[in-house]
Amino acid sequence: MRILLAEDQRELLEVTVKRLKSEGFGVDGCSDGAQALEHLDAMDYDLVILDIMMPQVDGLTVLRTLRARKNPVPVLLLTARDAVSDRVAGLDAGADDYLTKPFDFSELTARIRALLRRGSAEKSDLLQAGDLTMELSTHRVVRGGKEISLSTREFALLESLMRHKGAILSRTQLENQVWDYGFEGGSNIVDVYIRYLRKKIDDPFEKKLIHTIRGTGYTLRDEP
């Protein structure tokens, strides 16, 4: 699950991103609404957290832009404690929930989990390709009746491939979806994790699901 957090208080942004990552979430952070829109143009997110009061483009404008584009991603607004009008405006603009600042981190994570559950219920909790299944809510992966243990990165990479089953994804697309936005890691990081995945979900089985498209990227497909 990938989250975008837009918050202009630098210290709060850094601390919250770090703690959310420690909880196992994939998180991208930015400090103004213009950057948030750039992130949203480049990637698909499972949840967006927006501070209302941000420079350049405020959180309500980002929210209205999302909804005008028919983007249904769940949005959690961060508001000042006494800004009732902001909360009303946010909910009317299409926000799914709000949290007043300062907030307790445990409440934030509880609200995140609730919104992600709601989003998963509206989508599907189960992804499948042939005899390979993935339960998003439990992180349970099974192939041919055998449960497979994956690391957080491996799971996220496999989820991306399964969500786009049959499509060819470039290394850059996979980097942006699995690692942090703008990640500048080793040039072969995707290839390394594809090898890890193949050892677990392809090597023990006769039929291979992950395929290399030379010069382009990778695809997961369950047909010959």
Coordinates of N, CA and C in Angstrom, one line a residue:
M1 N 0.8 -1.2 0.0 CA 0.0 0.0 0.0 C 0.9 1.3 0.0
R2 N 0.6 2.2 -0.9 CA 1.4 3.4 -1.0 C 0.6 4.6 -0.6
I3 N 1.2 5.5 0.2 CA 0.5 6.7 0.7 C 1.3 7.9 0.3
L4 N 0.6 9.0 -0.1 CA 1.2 10.3 -0.3 C 0.8 11.2 0.9
L5 N 1.8 11.8 1.5 CA 1.6 12.7 2.6 C 2.1 14.1 2.2
A6 N 1.2 15.1 2.1 CA 1.6 16.5 1.8 C 1.4 17.3 3.1
E7 N 2.5 17.8 3.6 CA 2.5 18.6 4.9 C 3.6 19.6 4.8
D8 N 3.3 20.9 5.1 CA 4.3 21.9 4.9 C 5.2 22.1 6.1
Q9 N 4.8 21.5 7.3 CA 5.7 21.6 8.5 C 6.8 20.5 8.3
R10 N 8.0 20.9 8.0 CA 9.0 20.0 7.6 C 9.3 19.0 8.7
E11 N 9.4 19.4 10.0 CA 9.7 18.4 11.0 C 8.6 17.4 11.1
L12 N 7.3 17.8 11.1 CA 6.2 16.9 11.2 C 6.1 16.0 10.0
L13 N 6.4 16.5 8.8 CA 6.5 15.7 7.6 C 7.5 14.6 7.8
E14 N 8.7 14.9 8.1 CA 9.8 13.9 8.2 C 9.5 12.9 9.3
V15 N 9.0 13.3 10.4 CA 8.7 12.3 11.5 C 7.6 11.4 11.1
T16 N 6.5 11.9 10.5 CA 5.4 11.1 10.2 C 5.7 10.1 9.1
V17 N 6.5 10.6 8.1 CA 6.9 9.7 7.0 C 7.7 8.5 7.6
K18 N 8.7 8.9 8.4 CA 9.5 7.8 9.0 C 8.7 6.8 9.8
R19 N 7.8 7.3 10.6 CA 7.0 6.4 11.5 C 6.0 5.5 10.6
L20 N 5.5 6.1 9.6 CA 4.6 5.3 8.7 C 5.4 4.2 8.0
K21 N 6.6 4.5 7.6 CA 7.4 3.5 7.0 C 7.8 2.4 7.9
S22 N 8.0 2.8 9.2 CA 8.3 1.8 10.2 C 7.1 0.8 10.4
E23 N 5.9 1.3 10.1 CA 4.7 0.5 10.2 C 4.4 -0.4 8.9
G24 N 5.3 -0.2 8.0 CA 5.3 -1.1 6.8 C 4.6 -0.4 5.6
F25 N 4.2 0.8 5.7 CA 3.6 1.5 4.6 C 4.7 2.1 3.6
G26 N 4.4 2.1 2.3 CA 5.2 2.8 1.4 C 4.7 4.2 1.4
V27 N 5.6 5.2 1.6 CA 5.2 6.6 1.8 C 6.1 7.5 1.0
D28 N 5.4 8.5 0.3 CA 6.1 9.6 -0.3 C 5.7 10.8 0.4
G29 N 6.6 11.7 0.7 CA 6.3 13.0 1.4 C 6.6 14.2 0.5
C30 N 5.8 15.2 0.6 CA 6.1 16.5 -0.1 C 5.6 17.6 0.8
S31 N 6.0 18.8 0.5 CA 5.8 19.9 1.4 C 4.8 21.0 0.9
D32 N 4.3 20.8 -0.3 CA 3.3 21.8 -0.8 C 2.4 21.1 -1.8
G33 N 1.3 21.8 -2.1 CA 0.3 21.2 -3.0 C 0.7 21.0 -4.4
A34 N 1.6 21.9 -4.9 CA 2.1 21.8 -6.3 C 2.9 20.5 -6.4
Q35 N 3.7 20.2 -5.4 CA 4.5 18.9 -5.4 C 3.5 17.7 -5.3
A36 N 2.5 17.9 -4.5 CA 1.5 16.8 -4.4 C 0.9 16.4 -5.7
L37 N 0.5 17.5 -6.5 CA -0.1 17.2 -7.8 C 0.9 16.5 -8.7
E38 N 2.2 16.9 -8.6 CA 3.2 16.3 -9.5 C 3.3 14.8 -9.1
H39 N 3.3 14.5 -7.8 CA 3.4 13.1 -7.4 C 2.2 12.3 -7.9
L40 N 1.0 12.9 -7.8 CA -0.3 12.3 -8.2 C -0.3 12.1 -9.7
D41 N 0.3 12.9 -10.5 CA 0.4 12.8 -11.9 C 1.3 11.6 -12.3
A42 N 2.3 11.3 -11.5 CA 3.3 10.3 -11.8 C 3.0 8.9 -11.3
M43 N 2.2 8.8 -10.2 CA 2.0 7.6 -9.5 C 0.5 7.4 -9.1
D44 N 0.2 6.1 -8.9 CA -1.1 5.8 -8.3 C -0.9 5.5 -6.8
Y45 N -1.8 6.1 -6.0 CA -1.7 5.9 -4.6 C -2.9 5.3 -4.0
D46 N -2.8 4.6 -2.9 CA -3.9 3.9 -2.2 C -4.6 4.9 -1.3
L47 N -3.8 5.9 -0.8 CA -4.3 6.9 0.1 C -3.5 8.2 0.0
V48 N -4.2 9.3 0.1 CA -3.6 10.6 0.1 C -3.9 11.4 1.4
I49 N -2.9 11.9 2.1 CA -3.1 12.7 3.3 C -2.7 14.1 3.0
L50 N -3.6 15.1 3.1 CA -3.3 16.5 2.7 C -3.5 17.4 3.9
D51 N -2.5 18.2 4.2 CA -2.6 19.3 5.1 C -3.4 20.4 4.3
I52 N -4.4 21.0 4.9 CA -5.1 22.0 4.2 C -4.3 23.3 3.9
M53 N -3.6 23.8 4.9 CA -2.8 25.0 4.8 C -1.5 24.7 4.3
M54 N -1.3 24.8 2.9 CA 0.0 24.6 2.3 C 0.3 25.7 1.4
P55 N 1.6 26.0 1.1 CA 2.0 27.1 0.2 C 1.7 26.7 -1.3
Q56 N 1.7 27.6 -2.2 CA 1.5 27.5 -3.6 C 0.1 26.9 -3.9
V57 N -0.1 25.7 -3.6 CA -1.5 25.1 -3.8 C -1.9 24.5 -2.5
D58 N -3.1 24.9 -2.0 CA -3.5 24.4 -0.7 C -4.2 23.0 -0.9
G59 N -4.4 22.4 0.3 CA -4.9 21.0 0.3 C -6.3 20.9 -0.3
L60 N -7.2 21.9 -0.1 CA -8.5 21.8 -0.7 C -8.5 21.9 -2.2
T61 N -7.6 22.7 -2.7 CA -7.4 22.8 -4.2 C -6.9 21.5 -4.8
V62 N -6.0 20.9 -4.1 CA -5.5 19.6 -4.5 C -6.6 18.6 -4.5
L63 N -7.4 18.6 -3.5 CA -8.6 17.7 -3.4 C -9.6 17.9 -4.5
R64 N -9.9 19.2 -4.7 CA -10.9 19.5 -5.8 C -10.4 19.1 -7.1
T65 N -9.0 19.2 -7.3 CA -8.4 18.8 -8.6 C -8.5 17.3 -8.8
L66 N -8.3 16.6 -7.7 CA -8.4 15.1 -7.8 C -9.8 14.7 -8.2
R67 N -10.8 15.3 -7.5 CA -12.1 14.8 -7.8 C -12.6 15.3 -9.1
A68 N -12.1 16.5 -9.6 CA -12.5 16.9 -10.9 C -11.9 15.9 -12.0
R69 N -10.8 15.3 -11.7 CA -10.2 14.3 -12.6 C -10.8 12.9 -12.4
K70 N -11.8 12.8 -11.6 CA -12.5 11.6 -11.3 C -11.6 10.6 -10.6
N71 N -10.6 11.1 -9.9 CA -9.7 10.2 -9.1 C -10.4 9.8 -7.8
P72 N -10.7 8.6 -7.5 CA -11.5 8.2 -6.3 C -10.6 7.9 -5.1
V73 N -9.3 8.1 -5.2 CA -8.4 7.7 -4.1 C -8.9 8.3 -2.8
P74 N -8.9 7.5 -1.7 CA -9.3 8.1 -0.4 C -8.4 9.2 0.0
V75 N -9.0 10.3 0.6 CA -8.2 11.4 1.0 C -8.5 11.7 2.5
L76 N -7.5 11.9 3.3 CA -7.6 12.3 4.7 C -7.0 13.7 4.8
L77 N -7.8 14.6 5.3 CA -7.4 16.0 5.5 C -6.8 16.2 6.9
L78 N -5.7 17.0 7.0 CA -5.2 17.4 8.2 C -5.6 18.9 8.4
T79 N -6.3 19.2 9.5 CA -6.8 20.6 9.7 C -6.4 21.1 11.1
A80 N -6.5 22.4 11.2 CA -6.3 23.1 12.5 C -7.5 22.7 13.4
R81 N -7.2 22.7 14.7 CA -8.2 22.2 15.6 C -9.5 23.0 15.6
D82 N -9.4 24.3 15.3 CA -10.6 25.1 15.4 C -11.2 25.5 14.0
A83 N -10.6 24.9 12.9 CA -11.1 25.2 11.6 C -12.3 24.4 11.1
V84 N -13.4 24.6 11.8 CA -14.6 23.9 11.4 C -15.0 24.1 10.0
S85 N -14.9 25.3 9.5 CA -15.2 25.7 8.2 C -14.4 24.9 7.2
D86 N -13.1 24.7 7.5 CA -12.2 23.9 6.6 C -12.7 22.5 6.5
R87 N -13.0 21.9 7.7 CA -13.5 20.5 7.7 C -14.7 20.3 6.9
V88 N -15.7 21.3 7.0 CA -16.9 21.2 6.3 C -16.6 21.3 4.8
A89 N -15.8 22.3 4.4 CA -15.5 22.5 3.0 C -14.8 21.3 2.4
G90 N -13.9 20.7 3.3 CA -13.2 19.5 2.8 C -14.1 18.3 2.5
L91 N -15.0 18.0 3.5 CA -15.9 16.9 3.3 C -16.8 17.2 2.1
D92 N -17.3 18.4 1.9 CA -18.1 18.8 0.8 C -17.4 18.6 -0.5
A93 N -16.0 18.8 -0.5 CA -15.2 18.7 -1.7 C -14.8 17.3 -2.1
G94 N -15.2 16.4 -1.2 CA -14.9 15.0 -1.5 C -13.9 14.3 -0.6
A95 N -13.5 14.9 0.5 CA -12.6 14.2 1.5 C -13.3 13.0 2.1
D96 N -12.6 12.0 2.5 CA -13.2 10.8 3.1 C -13.1 10.9 4.6
D97 N -12.2 11.7 5.2 CA -12.0 11.8 6.6 C -11.1 13.0 6.9
Y98 N -11.1 13.4 8.1 CA -10.2 14.5 8.5 C -9.6 14.2 9.9
L99 N -8.5 14.8 10.2 CA -7.9 14.7 11.5 C -7.3 16.0 11.9
T100 N -7.6 16.4 13.1 CA -7.2 17.7 13.6 C -5.8 17.7 14.2
K101 N -5.0 18.8 14.0 CA -3.7 18.9 14.5 C -3.7 19.7 15.8
P102 N -2.8 19.3 16.7 CA -1.9 18.2 16.7 C -2.6 16.9 16.9
F103 N -2.1 15.8 16.4 CA -2.8 14.5 16.5 C -1.9 13.5 17.1
D104 N -2.5 12.4 17.6 CA -1.7 11.3 18.1 C -1.4 10.3 17.0
F105 N -0.2 9.8 16.9 CA 0.1 9.0 15.8 C -0.7 7.7 15.7
S106 N -1.1 7.2 16.8 CA -1.9 5.9 16.8 C -3.3 6.2 16.2
E107 N -3.8 7.4 16.4 CA -5.1 7.8 15.8 C -4.9 7.9 14.3
L108 N -3.8 8.5 13.9 CA -3.6 8.6 12.4 C -3.5 7.3 11.8
T109 N -2.8 6.3 12.4 CA -2.7 5.0 11.7 C -4.0 4.3 11.8
A110 N -4.8 4.5 12.8 CA -6.1 3.8 12.9 C -7.0 4.3 11.7
R111 N -7.0 5.6 11.5 CA -7.8 6.2 10.4 C -7.3 5.8 9.0
I112 N -5.9 5.6 8.9 CA -5.4 5.1 7.7 C -5.8 3.7 7.4
R113 N -5.8 2.9 8.4 CA -6.2 1.5 8.2 C -7.7 1.4 7.9
A114 N -8.5 2.2 8.5 CA -9.9 2.2 8.2 C -10.2 2.6 6.7
L115 N -9.5 3.7 6.3 CA -9.7 4.1 4.9 C -9.2 3.1 3.9
L116 N -8.0 2.5 4.2 CA -7.5 1.4 3.3 C -8.4 0.2 3.3
R117 N -9.0 -0.2 4.4 CA -10.0 -1.3 4.4 C -11.2 -0.9 3.5
R118 N -11.6 0.3 3.7 CA -12.8 0.7 2.9 C -12.4 0.7 1.4
G119 N -11.2 1.2 1.0 CA -10.8 1.1 -0.4 C -10.6 -0.3 -0.9
S120 N -10.1 -1.2 0.0 CA -9.9 -2.6 -0.4 C -11.3 -3.3 -0.6
A121 N -12.2 -2.9 0.2 CA -13.6 -3.5 0.1 C -14.2 -3.1 -1.2
E122 N -14.0 -1.8 -1.6 CA -14.6 -1.3 -2.9 C -13.8 -2.0 -4.1
K123 N -12.5 -2.2 -3.9 CA -11.8 -2.9 -5.0 C -11.9 -4.4 -4.7
S124 N -10.8 -5.1 -4.8 CA -10.8 -6.5 -4.5 C -9.6 -6.8 -3.6
D125 N -9.9 -7.6 -2.6 CA -8.8 -7.9 -1.7 C -7.9 -9.0 -2.2
L126 N -8.4 -9.7 -3.3 CA -7.6 -10.8 -3.8 C -7.2 -10.5 -5.3
L127 N -5.9 -10.7 -5.5 CA -5.4 -10.7 -6.9 C -5.0 -12.1 -7.3
Q128 N -5.2 -12.4 -8.5 CA -4.9 -13.8 -9.0 C -4.3 -13.8 -10.4
A129 N -3.3 -14.7 -10.6 CA -2.8 -14.9 -11.9 C -2.5 -16.4 -11.9
G130 N -3.3 -17.2 -12.7 CA -3.1 -18.6 -12.7 C -3.3 -19.2 -11.3
D131 N -2.3 -20.0 -10.9 CA -2.4 -20.6 -9.6 C -1.8 -19.8 -8.5
L132 N -1.5 -18.5 -8.8 CA -0.9 -17.6 -7.8 C -1.9 -16.6 -7.3
T133 N -2.1 -16.5 -6.0 CA -3.0 -15.6 -5.4 C -2.3 -14.8 -4.4
M134 N -2.9 -13.5 -4.2 CA -2.3 -12.6 -3.3 C -3.5 -11.9 -2.5
E135 N -3.5 -12.0 -1.2 CA -4.5 -11.3 -0.4 C -3.8 -10.0 0.2
L136 N -4.4 -8.9 -0.3 CA -3.8 -7.6 0.1 C -3.9 -7.3 1.6
S137 N -5.0 -7.7 2.2 CA -5.2 -7.3 3.6 C -4.3 -8.1 4.5
T138 N -4.0 -9.3 4.2 CA -3.2 -10.2 5.1 C -1.7 -10.4 4.6
H139 N -1.4 -9.9 3.4 CA -0.1 -10.1 2.8 C 0.2 -11.5 2.6
R140 N -0.9 -12.3 2.3 CA -0.7 -13.8 2.2 C -0.6 -14.1 0.7
V141 N 0.5 -14.8 0.3 CA 0.8 -15.1 -1.1 C 0.8 -16.6 -1.2
V142 N 0.1 -17.2 -2.1 CA 0.0 -18.7 -2.3 C 0.1 -19.0 -3.7
R143 N 1.0 -20.0 -4.0 CA 1.0 -20.5 -5.4 C 1.0 -22.1 -5.4
G144 N 0.0 -22.6 -6.1 CA -0.1 -24.1 -6.2 C -0.3 -24.7 -4.8
G145 N -1.1 -24.0 -3.9 CA -1.3 -24.5 -2.6 C -0.2 -24.3 -1.6
K146 N 0.9 -23.7 -2.1 CA 2.1 -23.5 -1.2 C 2.1 -22.0 -0.8
E147 N 2.2 -21.7 0.5 CA 2.3 -20.3 1.0 C 3.7 -19.8 0.8
I148 N 3.9 -18.6 0.3 CA 5.2 -18.1 0.0 C 5.4 -16.8 0.8
S149 N 6.6 -16.8 1.5 CA 6.9 -15.6 2.3 C 7.7 -14.6 1.5
L150 N 7.2 -13.4 1.5 CA 7.8 -12.3 0.8 C 8.2 -11.1 1.7
S151 N 9.3 -10.5 1.4 CA 9.6 -9.2 2.1 C 8.7 -8.1 1.7
T152 N 8.7 -7.0 2.4 CA 7.8 -5.9 2.1 C 8.0 -5.4 0.6
R153 N 9.3 -5.3 0.2 CA 9.6 -4.8 -1.2 C 9.1 -5.9 -2.2
E154 N 9.4 -7.1 -1.9 CA 9.0 -8.2 -2.8 C 7.5 -8.2 -3.0
F155 N 6.8 -8.1 -1.9 CA 5.3 -8.1 -2.0 C 4.8 -6.9 -2.8
A156 N 5.4 -5.7 -2.6 CA 5.0 -4.5 -3.3 C 5.2 -4.7 -4.8
L157 N 6.4 -5.2 -5.1 CA 6.7 -5.5 -6.5 C 5.8 -6.4 -7.2
L158 N 5.5 -7.5 -6.5 CA 4.6 -8.5 -7.0 C 3.2 -7.9 -7.1
E159 N 2.8 -7.2 -6.2 CA 1.4 -6.5 -6.2 C 1.3 -5.6 -7.5
S160 N 2.4 -4.9 -7.7 CA 2.3 -4.0 -8.9 C 2.2 -4.8 -10.2
L161 N 3.0 -5.9 -10.3 CA 2.9 -6.7 -11.5 C 1.5 -7.4 -11.6
M162 N 1.0 -7.8 -10.5 CA -0.3 -8.5 -10.6 C -1.5 -7.5 -10.9
R163 N -1.4 -6.3 -10.3 CA -2.4 -5.3 -10.6 C -2.4 -4.9 -12.1
H164 N -1.3 -5.0 -12.7 CA -1.2 -4.7 -14.2 C -0.9 -6.0 -15.0
K165 N -1.5 -7.1 -14.6 CA -1.3 -8.3 -15.2 C -1.5 -8.2 -16.8
G166 N -0.5 -8.7 -17.5 CA -0.5 -8.7 -18.9 C 0.1 -7.4 -19.5
A167 N 0.3 -6.4 -18.7 CA 0.8 -5.1 -19.2 C 2.4 -5.2 -19.0
I168 N 3.1 -4.5 -19.9 CA 4.5 -4.4 -19.8 C 4.9 -3.1 -19.0
L169 N 5.6 -3.3 -17.9 CA 6.0 -2.2 -17.0 C 7.5 -2.0 -17.1
S170 N 7.9 -0.8 -17.3 CA 9.3 -0.4 -17.4 C 9.9 -0.5 -16.1
R171 N 11.2 -0.5 -16.0 CA 11.9 -0.4 -14.8 C 11.6 0.8 -14.0
T172 N 11.5 2.0 -14.7 CA 11.2 3.2 -14.1 C 9.8 3.2 -13.5
Q173 N 8.9 2.6 -14.2 CA 7.5 2.5 -13.6 C 7.5 1.7 -12.3
L174 N 8.2 0.6 -12.4 CA 8.3 -0.3 -11.2 C 9.0 0.4 -10.0
E175 N 10.1 1.1 -10.3 CA 10.8 1.9 -9.3 C 9.8 2.9 -8.6
N176 N 9.1 3.6 -9.4 CA 8.2 4.7 -8.9 C 7.1 4.1 -8.1
Q177 N 6.6 2.9 -8.4 CA 5.5 2.3 -7.7 C 5.9 1.6 -6.5
V178 N 7.1 1.0 -6.4 CA 7.6 0.2 -5.3 C 8.5 0.9 -4.3
W179 N 9.3 1.8 -4.9 CA 10.2 2.6 -4.0 C 9.7 4.0 -3.9
D180 N 10.4 4.8 -3.2 CA 9.9 6.2 -3.0 C 10.0 7.0 -4.3
Y181 N 9.1 7.9 -4.4 CA 9.1 8.8 -5.6 C 10.4 9.4 -5.8
G182 N 11.0 9.4 -7.0 CA 12.3 10.0 -7.2 C 13.5 9.2 -6.6
F183 N 13.2 7.9 -6.2 CA 14.3 7.1 -5.7 C 15.5 7.0 -6.6
E184 N 16.7 7.2 -6.1 CA 17.9 7.2 -6.9 C 18.8 6.1 -6.4
G185 N 18.3 4.9 -6.5 CA 19.1 3.7 -6.0 C 19.9 3.2 -7.1
G186 N 20.4 2.0 -6.9 CA 21.2 1.4 -8.0 C 20.4 1.2 -9.2
S187 N 21.0 1.3 -10.4 CA 20.3 1.2 -11.6 C 19.7 -0.2 -11.9
N188 N 20.2 -1.2 -11.1 CA 19.6 -2.5 -11.3 C 18.8 -3.0 -10.2
I189 N 18.3 -2.1 -9.4 CA 17.5 -2.5 -8.2 C 16.3 -3.3 -8.5
V190 N 15.6 -2.9 -9.6 CA 14.4 -3.7 -10.0 C 14.8 -5.1 -10.5
D191 N 15.9 -5.2 -11.2 CA 16.3 -6.5 -11.7 C 16.7 -7.4 -10.5
V192 N 17.3 -6.8 -9.5 CA 17.7 -7.6 -8.3 C 16.4 -8.2 -7.7
Y193 N 15.4 -7.4 -7.5 CA 14.2 -7.8 -6.8 C 13.4 -8.8 -7.7
I194 N 13.4 -8.6 -9.0 CA 12.8 -9.5 -9.9 C 13.4 -10.9 -9.7
R195 N 14.7 -10.9 -9.6 CA 15.4 -12.2 -9.4 C 14.9 -12.9 -8.0
Y196 N 14.8 -12.0 -7.0 CA 14.3 -12.6 -5.7 C 12.9 -13.2 -5.9
L197 N 12.1 -12.4 -6.6 CA 10.7 -12.9 -6.8 C 10.7 -14.2 -7.6
R198 N 11.4 -14.3 -8.6 CA 11.5 -15.5 -9.5 C 11.9 -16.7 -8.7
K199 N 12.9 -16.5 -7.8 CA 13.3 -17.7 -7.0 C 12.2 -18.2 -6.2
K200 N 11.3 -17.4 -5.8 CA 10.2 -17.8 -4.8 C 8.9 -18.2 -5.5
I201 N 8.5 -17.5 -6.6 CA 7.2 -17.8 -7.2 C 7.3 -18.5 -8.6
D202 N 8.5 -18.5 -9.2 CA 8.6 -19.2 -10.5 C 9.5 -20.4 -10.5
D203 N 10.7 -20.3 -9.9 CA 11.7 -21.4 -9.9 C 11.1 -22.7 -9.5
P204 N 10.3 -22.8 -8.4 CA 9.8 -24.1 -7.9 C 8.7 -24.7 -8.8
F205 N 8.3 -23.9 -9.8 CA 7.1 -24.3 -10.6 C 7.5 -24.4 -12.1
E206 N 6.8 -25.3 -12.8 CA 7.1 -25.5 -14.2 C 6.7 -24.3 -15.0
K207 N 5.5 -23.8 -14.8 CA 5.0 -22.6 -15.5 C 5.6 -21.3 -15.0
K208 N 6.2 -20.5 -15.8 CA 6.7 -19.2 -15.3 C 5.7 -18.1 -15.6
L209 N 5.6 -17.2 -14.6 CA 4.7 -16.1 -14.6 C 5.3 -14.8 -15.0
I210 N 6.5 -14.6 -14.5 CA 7.2 -13.3 -14.7 C 8.1 -13.4 -16.0
H211 N 7.9 -12.5 -16.9 CA 8.6 -12.5 -18.2 C 9.3 -11.2 -18.4
T212 N 10.6 -11.3 -18.9 CA 11.4 -10.2 -19.3 C 11.0 -9.8 -20.7
I213 N 10.8 -8.5 -20.9 CA 10.6 -8.0 -22.3 C 11.8 -7.2 -22.6
R214 N 12.7 -7.7 -23.4 CA 14.0 -7.2 -23.6 C 14.0 -5.7 -24.0
G215 N 14.8 -4.9 -23.4 CA 14.8 -3.5 -23.7 C 13.7 -2.7 -23.2
T216 N 12.7 -3.3 -22.6 CA 11.5 -2.6 -22.1 C 11.3 -2.7 -20.6
G217 N 11.1 -3.9 -20.1 CA 10.8 -4.1 -18.7 C 10.3 -5.5 -18.4
Y218 N 9.3 -5.6 -17.6 CA 8.8 -6.9 -17.2 C 7.2 -6.9 -17.3
T219 N 6.7 -8.2 -17.4 CA 5.3 -8.4 -17.4 C 5.0 -9.7 -16.6
L220 N 3.8 -9.7 -16.0 CA 3.4 -11.0 -15.4 C 2.1 -11.4 -16.1
R221 N 2.2 -12.6 -16.6 CA 1.0 -13.2 -17.3 C 0.9 -14.7 -17.1
D222 N -0.3 -15.1 -17.1 CA -0.5 -16.6 -16.8 C -0.9 -17.4 -18.0
E223 N -0.9 -16.8 -19.2 CA -1.1 -17.6 -20.4 C 0.2 -17.8 -21.1
P224 N 0.3 -18.8 -21.9 CA 1.6 -19.1 -22.6 C 2.1 -17.9 -23.4

